[in-house]
Amino acid sequence: MDDTAPEVPQLREQAFVRLRQLLVDGGLRPGQFVSMPDLVRQLGLPIAPVREAVKRAEALSLVTVVPKRGVFVMDATPETIRHTFDLRAILDQEGARRLALCHDAERVAALHQAHQDVFDAAHGTITPALQQRAKEVDWSMHQTLADALDNPIARDLYAANRDRISILQHARPLLPDRIRPAMAEHLAILDCITAGDANAAADAVRAHYAQTLRWWGLFD
């Protein structure tokens, strides 16, 4: 097939989308090794676009290619965890600062209420539905901070890092006991943003980052 044919780039993109989804959904878990023939079967696409998808995923640090053997999914090593969450904290701090100085009050208020609702609900029985809701609310907070950067380059970097975090989280799913503390830490950030205190908002992000590392068993 001619590489200039429309089907080729379309298959490459399709292969990457399927591979990315497999990674972030936990179909391939942190530290797992998969051979290229197995990956081809799982993605249901020809080997050429799958190879291109793997190269693209490797460039984003989602996997590591082992020549003539296959692919390793990024592992949840202490170094990888620290570097990945450190990058998010750096971007979140600036996002929080900017949001505190100029923000959509209605959007921030809605986000605050969503966190408060999950915080209150988590005082009782933690159901799978509540865990899923907590995860959605958590991500909405971080996405809001990313959007506040108003920088397409930073937004792409943030999105790629979010995929890394999604993969890592399959190594240690969110525990019920972490929901209320995480919501409380986010509420503290949102309170500072609402008050227009940029420095306090950045400090609250750093405090959240420290607690996140502790939850992963890492300490500053």
C-alpha positions as a printed Julia matrix, in Angstrom:
220×3 Matrix{Float64}:
   0.0    0.0    0.0
   1.27   3.47  -0.89
   2.14   5.45   2.27
   0.54   8.49   0.66
  -2.83   6.77   0.54
  -5.43   8.29   2.89
  -5.93   4.93   4.59
  -2.4    4.9    6.04
  -2.49   8.02   8.26
  -6.05   7.11   9.22
  -4.94   3.65  10.37
  -1.98   5.15  12.24
  -4.25   7.5   14.15
  -6.76   4.74  14.81
  -4.0    2.5   16.15
  -2.73   5.19  18.5
  -6.22   6.01  19.77
  -6.86   2.33  20.49
  -3.48   1.86  22.15
  -3.9    4.97  24.29
  -7.37   3.83  25.37
  -6.06   0.39  26.24
  -3.39   1.98  28.42
  -5.52   4.54  30.27
  -8.37   2.06  30.79
  -6.05  -0.51  32.35
  -6.26  -3.07  29.56
  -2.47  -2.96  29.71
  -1.24  -2.42  33.25
   1.83  -0.61  34.6
   4.97  -2.69  34.19
   3.28  -5.2   31.9
   5.17  -6.62  28.92
   3.31  -7.33  25.7
   4.72  -8.75  22.48
   4.01  -7.03  19.17
   1.93  -9.97  17.85
  -0.22  -9.84  21.01
  -0.6   -6.1   20.7
  -1.6   -6.41  17.05
  -4.3   -8.88  18.06
  -5.56  -6.66  20.86
  -5.75  -3.56  18.68
  -7.16  -5.44  15.71
  -5.05  -3.54  13.18
  -2.12  -4.35  10.85
   1.35  -4.41  12.36
   2.65  -1.34  10.46
   0.24   1.21  12.02
   0.56  -0.54  15.4
   4.35  -0.07  15.25
   3.83   3.63  14.52
   1.38   3.91  17.41
   3.88   2.29  19.75
   6.61   4.72  18.65
   4.27   7.62  19.31
   3.36   6.23  22.73
   7.04   5.79  23.54
   7.72   9.43  22.63
   5.12  10.34  25.27
   6.81   8.05  27.84
   3.74   5.82  28.03
   5.65   2.7   26.97
   9.2    1.53  26.28
  10.02  -0.47  23.16
  12.36  -3.44  23.59
  13.79  -4.23  20.12
  12.82  -7.66  18.77
  10.89  -8.44  21.95
   7.93  -6.15  22.45
   6.67  -3.3   24.6
   6.83  -2.5   28.31
   4.1   -0.31  29.78
   5.44   2.48  32.0
   5.92   1.16  35.52
   4.88   2.76  38.79
   8.4    3.17  40.14
   9.0    5.78  42.86
  10.99   7.89  40.41
   8.28   7.78  37.73
   5.54   8.59  40.24
   7.47  11.54  41.65
   8.4   12.96  38.25
   4.89  12.59  36.85
   3.1   14.2   39.78
   5.85  16.81  40.12
   5.14  17.98  36.57
   1.42  18.23  37.32
   2.12  20.19  40.5
   4.32  22.66  38.65
   1.63  23.34  36.06
  -1.18  23.3   38.64
   0.54  25.95  40.73
   0.67  28.39  37.85
  -2.85  27.48  36.8
  -4.1   28.14  40.33
  -2.28  31.47  40.47
  -3.8   32.62  37.19
  -7.24  31.38  38.14
  -7.08  33.29  41.43
  -6.26  36.51  39.59
  -8.86  36.09  36.86
 -11.55  33.44  36.93
 -15.1   32.62  36.02
 -16.78  32.86  39.43
 -19.73  30.75  38.33
 -17.51  27.91  37.07
 -15.37  27.94  40.22
 -18.47  27.98  42.43
 -19.92  24.98  40.55
 -16.63  23.12  40.9
 -16.53  23.93  44.6
 -20.05  22.6   45.06
 -19.22  19.4   43.18
 -16.29  18.78  45.53
 -18.37  19.58  48.59
 -21.06  17.13  47.46
 -18.54  14.32  47.08
 -16.88  15.22  50.39
 -20.23  15.07  52.2
 -21.32  11.84  50.47
 -18.02  10.13  51.33
 -18.86  10.47  55.02
 -21.19   7.5   54.55
 -20.93   4.32  52.5
 -18.4    4.49  49.67
 -20.09   2.95  46.65
 -18.44   2.23  43.28
 -20.59   5.01  41.81
 -19.28   7.48  44.39
 -15.7    6.41  43.7
 -16.24   7.05  39.99
 -17.83  10.42  40.74
 -14.91  11.34  42.99
 -12.49  10.52  40.18
 -14.46  12.64  37.7
 -14.61  15.6   40.08
 -10.9   15.24  40.85
 -10.01  15.32  37.15
 -12.34  18.27  36.52
 -10.37  20.26  39.08
  -7.04  19.55  37.46
  -8.45  20.2   33.99
  -9.71  23.58  35.17
  -6.21  24.47  36.37
  -4.77  23.33  33.02
  -7.31  25.42  31.1
  -6.38  28.46  33.2
  -2.88  28.37  31.73
  -4.45  29.43  28.41
  -1.44  27.96  26.62
  -1.92  25.28  23.94
   1.63  23.95  24.38
   1.19  23.6   28.14
  -2.27  22.11  27.61
  -0.85  19.38  25.35
   1.9   18.68  27.87
  -0.71  18.48  30.64
  -2.88  16.11  28.6
   0.02  13.74  27.94
   0.91  13.79  31.63
  -2.69  13.06  32.52
  -2.43   9.87  30.45
   0.68   8.89  32.42
  -1.15   9.45  35.69
  -4.12   7.44  34.44
  -1.8    4.51  33.71
  -0.06   4.79  37.08
  -3.37   4.82  38.92
  -4.06   1.28  37.75
  -1.12   0.22  39.92
  -2.9    1.58  42.98
  -6.61   2.41  42.53
  -8.17   5.19  44.6
  -8.89   3.96  48.11
 -12.14   5.01  49.84
 -10.14   6.57  52.69
  -8.43   8.93  50.26
 -11.62  10.49  48.87
 -12.46  12.9   51.69
  -8.85  14.13  52.21
  -8.41  14.66  48.46
 -11.67  16.59  48.22
 -10.69  18.69  51.26
  -7.32  19.52  49.67
  -9.04  20.57  46.46
 -11.57  22.64  48.4
  -8.69  24.49  50.08
  -7.26  25.35  46.66
 -10.66  26.52  45.43
 -11.2   28.65  48.54
  -7.93  30.47  47.85
  -8.88  30.94  44.2
 -12.29  32.31  45.19
 -10.58  34.73  47.59
  -8.31  35.92  44.79
  -5.17  34.97  46.74
  -2.77  33.72  44.08
   0.12  32.89  46.42
  -2.12  31.0   48.85
  -3.64  29.06  45.94
  -0.16  27.98  44.79
   0.72  27.0   48.37
  -2.45  24.91  48.59
  -1.49  23.1   45.38
   1.91  22.28  46.86
   0.25  20.95  50.01
  -2.0   18.74  47.88
   1.02  17.48  45.96
   2.8   16.54  49.19
  -0.23  14.58  50.4
  -0.55  12.85  47.03
   3.05  11.65  47.27
   2.4   10.41  50.81
  -0.57   8.42  49.57
   1.75   6.8   47.05
   4.18   5.98  49.84
   6.67   8.71  48.94
   7.9   11.48  51.23
   9.65  14.75  50.55
